[in-house]
XYZ file of C-alpha atoms in Angstrom:
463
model
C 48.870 18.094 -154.189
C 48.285 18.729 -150.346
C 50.528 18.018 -147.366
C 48.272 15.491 -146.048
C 50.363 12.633 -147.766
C 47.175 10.339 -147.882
C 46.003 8.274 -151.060
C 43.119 10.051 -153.049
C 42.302 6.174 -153.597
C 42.206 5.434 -149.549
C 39.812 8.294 -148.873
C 37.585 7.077 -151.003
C 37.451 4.130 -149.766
C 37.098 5.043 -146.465
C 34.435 7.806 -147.341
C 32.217 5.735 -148.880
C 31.959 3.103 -146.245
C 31.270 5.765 -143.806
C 28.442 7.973 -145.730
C 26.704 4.175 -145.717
C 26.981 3.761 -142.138
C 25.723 7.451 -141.404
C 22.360 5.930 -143.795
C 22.200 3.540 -142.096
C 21.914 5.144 -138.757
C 19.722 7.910 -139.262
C 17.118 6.995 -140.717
C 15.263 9.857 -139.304
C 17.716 12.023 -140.439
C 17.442 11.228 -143.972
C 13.995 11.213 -144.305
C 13.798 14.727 -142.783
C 16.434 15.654 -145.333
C 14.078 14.395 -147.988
C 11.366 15.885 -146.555
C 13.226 19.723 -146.531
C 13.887 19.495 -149.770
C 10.481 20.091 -150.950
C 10.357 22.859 -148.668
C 13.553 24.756 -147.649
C 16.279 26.095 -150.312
C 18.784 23.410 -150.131
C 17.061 21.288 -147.910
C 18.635 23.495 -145.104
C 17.077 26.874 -143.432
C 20.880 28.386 -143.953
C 22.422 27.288 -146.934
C 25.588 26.439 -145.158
C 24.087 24.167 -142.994
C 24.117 22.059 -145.918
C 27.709 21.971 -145.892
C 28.568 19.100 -143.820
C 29.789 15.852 -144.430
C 27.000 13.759 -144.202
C 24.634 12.475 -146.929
C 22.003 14.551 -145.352
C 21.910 17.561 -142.889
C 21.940 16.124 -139.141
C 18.785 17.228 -137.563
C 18.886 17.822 -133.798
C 16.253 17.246 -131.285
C 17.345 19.129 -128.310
C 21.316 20.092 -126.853
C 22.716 20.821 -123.231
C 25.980 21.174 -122.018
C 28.749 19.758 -124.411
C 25.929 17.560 -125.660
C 23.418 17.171 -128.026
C 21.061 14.471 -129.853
C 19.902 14.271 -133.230
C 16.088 13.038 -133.995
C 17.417 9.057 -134.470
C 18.186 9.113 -130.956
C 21.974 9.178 -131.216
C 23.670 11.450 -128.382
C 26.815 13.338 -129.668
C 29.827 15.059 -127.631
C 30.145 18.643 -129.521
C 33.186 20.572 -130.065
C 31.693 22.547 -132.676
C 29.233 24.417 -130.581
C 27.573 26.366 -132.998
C 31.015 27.915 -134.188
C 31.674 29.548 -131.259
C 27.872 30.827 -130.745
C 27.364 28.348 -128.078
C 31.234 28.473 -126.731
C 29.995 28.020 -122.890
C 27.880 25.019 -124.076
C 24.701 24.845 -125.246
C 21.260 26.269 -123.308
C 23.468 27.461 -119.889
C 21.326 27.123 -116.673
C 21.570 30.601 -116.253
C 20.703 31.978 -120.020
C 17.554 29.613 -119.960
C 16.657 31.216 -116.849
C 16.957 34.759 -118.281
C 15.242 34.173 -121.358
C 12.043 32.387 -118.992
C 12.318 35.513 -116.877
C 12.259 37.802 -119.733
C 9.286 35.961 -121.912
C 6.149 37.631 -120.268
C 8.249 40.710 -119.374
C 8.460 42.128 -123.017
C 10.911 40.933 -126.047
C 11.307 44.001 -127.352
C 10.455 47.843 -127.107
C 12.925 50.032 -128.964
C 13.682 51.328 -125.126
C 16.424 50.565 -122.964
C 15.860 48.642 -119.766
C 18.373 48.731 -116.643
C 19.781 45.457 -118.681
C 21.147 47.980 -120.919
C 23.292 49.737 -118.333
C 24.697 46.686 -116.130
C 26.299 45.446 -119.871
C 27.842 48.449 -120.406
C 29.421 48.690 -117.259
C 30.226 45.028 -117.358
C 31.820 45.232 -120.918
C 33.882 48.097 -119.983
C 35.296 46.499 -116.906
C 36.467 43.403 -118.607
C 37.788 44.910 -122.029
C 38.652 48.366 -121.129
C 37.108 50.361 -123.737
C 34.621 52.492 -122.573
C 31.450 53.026 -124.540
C 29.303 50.487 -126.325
C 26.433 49.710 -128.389
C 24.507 46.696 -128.816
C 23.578 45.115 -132.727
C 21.978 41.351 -133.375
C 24.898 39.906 -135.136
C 28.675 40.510 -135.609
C 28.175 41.189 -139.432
C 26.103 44.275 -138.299
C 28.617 45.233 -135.695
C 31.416 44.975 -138.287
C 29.620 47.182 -141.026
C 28.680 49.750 -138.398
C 32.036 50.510 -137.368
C 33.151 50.847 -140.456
C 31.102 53.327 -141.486
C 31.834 55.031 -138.296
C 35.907 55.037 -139.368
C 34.939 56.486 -142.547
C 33.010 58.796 -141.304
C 35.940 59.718 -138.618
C 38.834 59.643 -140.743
C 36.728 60.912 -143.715
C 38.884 58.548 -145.855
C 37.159 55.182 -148.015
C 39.460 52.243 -147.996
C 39.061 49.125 -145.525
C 42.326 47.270 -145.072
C 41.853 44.187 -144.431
C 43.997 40.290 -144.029
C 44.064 37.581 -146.712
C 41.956 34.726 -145.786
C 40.233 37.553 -143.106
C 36.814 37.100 -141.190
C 34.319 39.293 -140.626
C 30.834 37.856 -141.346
C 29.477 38.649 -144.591
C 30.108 42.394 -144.967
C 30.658 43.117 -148.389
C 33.886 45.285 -147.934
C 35.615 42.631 -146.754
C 34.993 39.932 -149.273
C 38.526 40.778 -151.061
C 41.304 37.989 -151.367
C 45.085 38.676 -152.069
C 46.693 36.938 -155.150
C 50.098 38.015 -156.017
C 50.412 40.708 -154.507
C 47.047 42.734 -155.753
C 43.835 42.876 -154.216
C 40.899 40.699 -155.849
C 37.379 39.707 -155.009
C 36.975 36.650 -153.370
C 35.484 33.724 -155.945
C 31.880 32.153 -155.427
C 30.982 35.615 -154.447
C 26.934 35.865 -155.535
C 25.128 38.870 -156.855
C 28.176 41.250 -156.107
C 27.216 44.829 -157.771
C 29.683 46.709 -157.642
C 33.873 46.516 -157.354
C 34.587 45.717 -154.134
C 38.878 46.362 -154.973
C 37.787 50.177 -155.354
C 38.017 50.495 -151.706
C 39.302 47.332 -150.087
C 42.677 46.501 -149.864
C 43.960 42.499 -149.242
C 47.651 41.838 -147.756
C 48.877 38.893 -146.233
C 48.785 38.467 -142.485
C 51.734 38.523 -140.603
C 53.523 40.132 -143.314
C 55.082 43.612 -141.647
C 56.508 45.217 -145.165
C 53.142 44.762 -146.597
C 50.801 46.097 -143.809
C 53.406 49.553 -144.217
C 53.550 49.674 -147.876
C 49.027 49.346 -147.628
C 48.779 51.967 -145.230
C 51.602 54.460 -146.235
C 49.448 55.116 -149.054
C 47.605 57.853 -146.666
C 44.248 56.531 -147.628
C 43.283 53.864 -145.550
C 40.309 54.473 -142.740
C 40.830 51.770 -141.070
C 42.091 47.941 -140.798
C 40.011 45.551 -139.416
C 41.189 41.948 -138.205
C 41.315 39.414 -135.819
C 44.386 38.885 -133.370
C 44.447 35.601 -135.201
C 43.224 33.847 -138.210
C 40.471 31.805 -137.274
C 38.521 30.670 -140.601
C 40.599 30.081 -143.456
C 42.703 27.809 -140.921
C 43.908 29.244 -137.700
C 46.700 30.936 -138.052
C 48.682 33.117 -135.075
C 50.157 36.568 -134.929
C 54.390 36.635 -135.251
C 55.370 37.327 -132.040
C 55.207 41.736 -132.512
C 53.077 42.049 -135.400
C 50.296 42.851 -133.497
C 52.270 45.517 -132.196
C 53.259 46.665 -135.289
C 50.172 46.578 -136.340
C 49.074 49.293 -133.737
C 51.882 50.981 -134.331
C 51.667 51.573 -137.959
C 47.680 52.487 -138.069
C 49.075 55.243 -135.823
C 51.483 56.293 -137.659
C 49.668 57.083 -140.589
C 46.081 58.171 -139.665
C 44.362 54.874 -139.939
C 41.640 53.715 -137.449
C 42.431 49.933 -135.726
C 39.401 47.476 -135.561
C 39.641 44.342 -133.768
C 37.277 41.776 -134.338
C 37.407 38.929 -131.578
C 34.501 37.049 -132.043
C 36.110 33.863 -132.545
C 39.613 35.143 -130.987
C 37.523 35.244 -127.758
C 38.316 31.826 -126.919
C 41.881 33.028 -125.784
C 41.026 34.653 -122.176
C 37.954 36.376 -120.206
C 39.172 39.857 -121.861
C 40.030 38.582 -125.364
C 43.183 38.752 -126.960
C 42.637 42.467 -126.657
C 43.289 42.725 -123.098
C 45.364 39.358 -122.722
C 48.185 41.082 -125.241
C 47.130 44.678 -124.977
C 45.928 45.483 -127.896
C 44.320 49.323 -127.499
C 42.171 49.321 -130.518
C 40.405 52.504 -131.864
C 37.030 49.898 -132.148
C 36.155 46.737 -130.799
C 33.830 43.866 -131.894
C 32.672 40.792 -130.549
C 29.846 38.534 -131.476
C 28.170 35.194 -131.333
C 28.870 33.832 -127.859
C 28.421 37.775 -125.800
C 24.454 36.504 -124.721
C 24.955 33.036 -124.530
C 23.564 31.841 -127.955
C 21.102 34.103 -128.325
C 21.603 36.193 -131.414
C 23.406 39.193 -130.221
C 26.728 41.533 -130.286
C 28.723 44.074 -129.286
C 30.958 47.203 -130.292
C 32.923 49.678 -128.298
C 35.299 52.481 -129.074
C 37.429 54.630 -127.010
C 37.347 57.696 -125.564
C 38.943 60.223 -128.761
C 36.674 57.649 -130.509
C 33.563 58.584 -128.942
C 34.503 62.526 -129.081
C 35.068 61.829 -133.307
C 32.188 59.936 -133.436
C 29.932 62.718 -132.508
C 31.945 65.234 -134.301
C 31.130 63.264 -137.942
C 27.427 62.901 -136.677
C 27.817 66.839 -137.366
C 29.380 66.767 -140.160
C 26.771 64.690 -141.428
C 24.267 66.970 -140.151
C 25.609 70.175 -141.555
C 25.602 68.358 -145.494
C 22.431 66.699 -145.455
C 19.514 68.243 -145.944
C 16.576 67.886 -143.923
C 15.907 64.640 -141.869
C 19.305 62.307 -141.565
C 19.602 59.033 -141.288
C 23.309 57.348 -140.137
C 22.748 53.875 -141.989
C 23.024 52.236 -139.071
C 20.682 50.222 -136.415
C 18.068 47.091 -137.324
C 14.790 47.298 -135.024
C 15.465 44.660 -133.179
C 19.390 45.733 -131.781
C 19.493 45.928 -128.264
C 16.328 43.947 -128.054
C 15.142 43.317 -124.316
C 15.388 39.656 -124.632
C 18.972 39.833 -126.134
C 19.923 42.448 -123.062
C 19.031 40.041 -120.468
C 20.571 37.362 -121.442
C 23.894 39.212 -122.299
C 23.484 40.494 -118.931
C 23.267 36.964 -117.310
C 25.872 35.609 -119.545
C 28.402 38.240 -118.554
C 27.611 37.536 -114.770
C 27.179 34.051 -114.294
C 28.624 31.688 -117.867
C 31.509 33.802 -119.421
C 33.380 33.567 -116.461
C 36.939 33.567 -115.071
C 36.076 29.996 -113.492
C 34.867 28.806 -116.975
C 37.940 30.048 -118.888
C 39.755 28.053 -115.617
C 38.455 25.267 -117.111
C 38.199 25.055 -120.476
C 41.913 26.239 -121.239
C 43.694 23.259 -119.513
C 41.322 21.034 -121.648
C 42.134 22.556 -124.790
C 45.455 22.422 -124.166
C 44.934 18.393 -123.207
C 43.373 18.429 -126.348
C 45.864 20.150 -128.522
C 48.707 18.129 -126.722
C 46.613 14.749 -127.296
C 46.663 15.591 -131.133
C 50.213 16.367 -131.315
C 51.035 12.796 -129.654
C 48.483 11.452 -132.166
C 49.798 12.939 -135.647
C 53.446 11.654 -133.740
C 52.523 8.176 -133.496
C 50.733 7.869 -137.191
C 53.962 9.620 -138.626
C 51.774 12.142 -140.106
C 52.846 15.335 -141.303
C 50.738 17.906 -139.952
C 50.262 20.357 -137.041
C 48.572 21.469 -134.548
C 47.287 25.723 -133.726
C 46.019 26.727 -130.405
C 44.293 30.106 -129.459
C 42.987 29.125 -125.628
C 39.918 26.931 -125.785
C 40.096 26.621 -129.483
C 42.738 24.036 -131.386
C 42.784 22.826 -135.011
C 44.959 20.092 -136.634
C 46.287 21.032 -139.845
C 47.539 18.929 -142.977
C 51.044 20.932 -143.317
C 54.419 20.267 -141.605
C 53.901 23.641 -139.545
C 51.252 26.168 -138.412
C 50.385 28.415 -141.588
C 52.140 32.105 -140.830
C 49.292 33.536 -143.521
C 45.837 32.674 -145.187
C 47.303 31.632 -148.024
C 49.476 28.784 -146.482
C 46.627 27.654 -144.288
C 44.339 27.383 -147.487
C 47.417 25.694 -148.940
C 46.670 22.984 -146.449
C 43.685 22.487 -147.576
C 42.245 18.585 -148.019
C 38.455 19.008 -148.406
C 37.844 15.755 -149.518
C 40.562 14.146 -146.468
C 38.748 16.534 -144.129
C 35.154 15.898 -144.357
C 36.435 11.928 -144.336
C 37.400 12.006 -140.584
C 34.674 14.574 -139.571
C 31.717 11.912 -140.905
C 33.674 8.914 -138.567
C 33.853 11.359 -135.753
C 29.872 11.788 -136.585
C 28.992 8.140 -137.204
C 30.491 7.673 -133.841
C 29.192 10.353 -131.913
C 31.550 12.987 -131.803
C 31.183 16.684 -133.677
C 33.851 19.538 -134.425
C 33.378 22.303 -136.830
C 33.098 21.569 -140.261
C 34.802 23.764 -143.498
C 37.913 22.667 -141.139
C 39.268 20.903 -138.176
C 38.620 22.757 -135.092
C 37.599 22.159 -132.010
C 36.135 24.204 -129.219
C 35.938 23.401 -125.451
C 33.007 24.768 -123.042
C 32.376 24.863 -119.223
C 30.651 21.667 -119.892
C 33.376 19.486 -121.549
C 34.990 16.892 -119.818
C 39.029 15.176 -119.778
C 37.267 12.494 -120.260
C 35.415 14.095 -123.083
C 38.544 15.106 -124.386
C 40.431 11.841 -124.557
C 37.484 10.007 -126.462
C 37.790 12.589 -129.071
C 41.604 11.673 -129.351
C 40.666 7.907 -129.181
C 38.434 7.979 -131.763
C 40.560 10.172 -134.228
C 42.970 7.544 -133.732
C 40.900 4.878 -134.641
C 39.823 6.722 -137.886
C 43.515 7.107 -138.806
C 44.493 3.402 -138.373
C 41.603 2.615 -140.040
C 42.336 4.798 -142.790
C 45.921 4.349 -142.978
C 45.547 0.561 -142.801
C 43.727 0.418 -146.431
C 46.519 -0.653 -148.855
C 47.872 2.347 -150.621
C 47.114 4.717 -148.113
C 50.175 6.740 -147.768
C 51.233 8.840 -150.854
């Protein structure tokens, strides 16, 4: 049983009118769906783009802005935006201009460009760390600089939150279940034991993070300032403190991953609450939606760095290879676009706006949950907000998984669809961009409303 105190019965009801209406609609849509099946795993190129809650994927024709359509015709406000990949809005003015510019001057070389440079100096100015390096996707960014706090610290375990992301690197696919450190389920094709050097603990929890890294053999923990996927979830006011404190004080590296938690300020949580991590990482959004991302140390970072590159060097024999780097890192297409996207989208004047809006937003689905007598809550981090089916904002993964109403969940997200309106799907939250409007804002609210007195008006409805 779930918080959401909504009839199993009533959601039913209500989901199955909808998923006819969505047929109904798109039939475009569906027949593509069809159509993929005979040729794509799933029907989908990604299997999780599968994972929606529509009878079949929504295929779209072209997006802009805050906006896209789908191939029936039907235009849609999005507060999804590619989970944060497109958090300035999709195909900015500027990045379409760079990647024109770019297409008949070389894709990619292997070589740094002058692109190369400006980002580095642009990166360093806003997040005050002050070397970097360049990978295609978060996950890679992630797994690199862990292998570079390994290799620093010459010690094997990760430490890492309950409920944590970090794309799909292996080491990090560990839950926490009473107290001990477990793989995390539907995990496919997973070789070896991923507990021998990864160690789970609840966020937010102070005795816990001590008791983990007082065991002396911890390289590193990574995290976000914040929860974002299992449910947001914020830092107590001081544990991020703490947990700077504590990697300190015995030996460990600190890793902060803000590529969601970058929807709090221009500089990230990590310069908005002063942070001073060891290594930095930030994905999806850095080049404007084209696959790119970042990662940065600091200066006694930089000096160990090249001190375990020795070490490396003086044990192997022959030729060595770091296990790090994909071909296309750094590409010149991704460089230019990063470089315009720095400049000219991921600005202080777009942050202006989009943080009053999400705050609108948030305060607009606080009123809402109010007037329907509901008893859930509402998390904000910036431009990002989520409504949540518990009486108050989860202090750890487990309580926002707790929370969980699948079934309740992808119910309102297919009326928000069949209506024109997207946020992201596995949960409830909602993004806004440069592009995104008050008045974009209050439809959102207007039609979640309607959904739950529509929902709440089916006899039965509340538990």
């Amino acid at each position: 049983m779930t918080s959401s105190g909504i009839a199993e019965s009533a959601i039913s009801t209500f989901t199955a009118r909808e998923r006819q209406r969505f047929i109904e609609q798109n039939p475009q849509s569906m027949a593509l769906g069809e159509r993929a099946r005979h040729a794509l795993f799933g029907g989908v190129p990604m299997h999780w783009m599968a994972d929606w809650s529509t009878p079949s994927p929504l295929f779209v024709s072209r997006a802009k802005g805050a906006r896209f359509h789908d191939v029936d015709g039907h235009e849609y406000l999005d507060f999804c935006l590619g989970d944060t990949g497109s958090m300035f809005g999709h195909s900015p003015e500027p990045i379409a201009k760079a990647i024109a510019e770019q297409a008949n001057n070389g894709l990619t070389s292997m070589l740094p460009g002058e692109d190369a440079v400006v980002c580095g100096e642009l990166l360093a100015a806003r997040f005050g760390l002050p070397y970097w390096q360049v990978t295609a996707t978060a996950t890679d960014a992630n797994r690199y600089v862990l292998r570079w706090a390994r290799g620093i610290t010459e010690r094997k375990v990760l430490l890492v939150f309950d409920g944590c992301y970090h794309g799909t690197v292996d080491d990090v696919m560990v839950r926490c279940h009473k107290g001990q450190t477990q793989p995390r389920s539907g995990l496919i094709g997973q070789a070896y034991d991923l507990t021998q050097y990864s160690r789970s603990i609840p966020f937010n929890d102070v005795e816990a993070l001590e008791a983990a890294l007082a065991q002396g053999d911890v390289a590193a923990l990574m995290c976000e300032p914040a929860m974002t996927n299992i449910g947001m979830v914020l830092p107590a006011p001081g544990f991020m403190a703490k947990c700077r404190e504590l990697t300190r004080k015995y030996g460990s590296l600190l890793i902060i991953d803000e590529t969601h938690t970058i929807s709090s300020d221009i500089g990230g949580c990590t310069r908005l609450w002063n942070l001073e991590p060891d290594f930095f990482v930030l994905g999806k959004p850095i080049a404007g939606g084209v696959p790119c991302a970042v990662f940065s140390c600091s200066s006694a970072m930089a000096e160990a760095m090249q001190q375990a590159r020795r070490r490396a060097s003086e044990n192997s024999h022959g030729h060595g290879h770091s296990g790090m780097g994909t071909t296309l890192s750094a590409n010149a297409l991704a460089m230019h676009c990063m470089r315009a996207n720095l400049e000219q989208v991921m600005t202080v004047a777009a942050y202006a706006h989009m943080l009053p809006l999400a705050k609108r937003l948030a305060d607009g689905l606080r009123r809402l949950i109010a007037t329907h007598r509901l008893n859930w809550s509402v998390t904000e981090l910036g431009a990002r907000s989520e409504f949540q089916f518990c009486a108050a904002p989860p202090q750890t993964g487990a309580e926002a998984e707790a929370a969980f109403h699948d079934e309740l969940q992808m119910a309102l997200h297919l009326y928000l669809i069949n209506r024109g309106i997207l946020i992201t799907p596995f949960h409830n939250m909602t993004l806004c961009c440069p592009d995104t409007s008050a008045a974009d804002v209050d439809r959102l609210i207007a039609t979640l409303d309607e959904a739950l007195t529509e929902l709440l008006a089916i006899p039965c409805a509340r538990e």
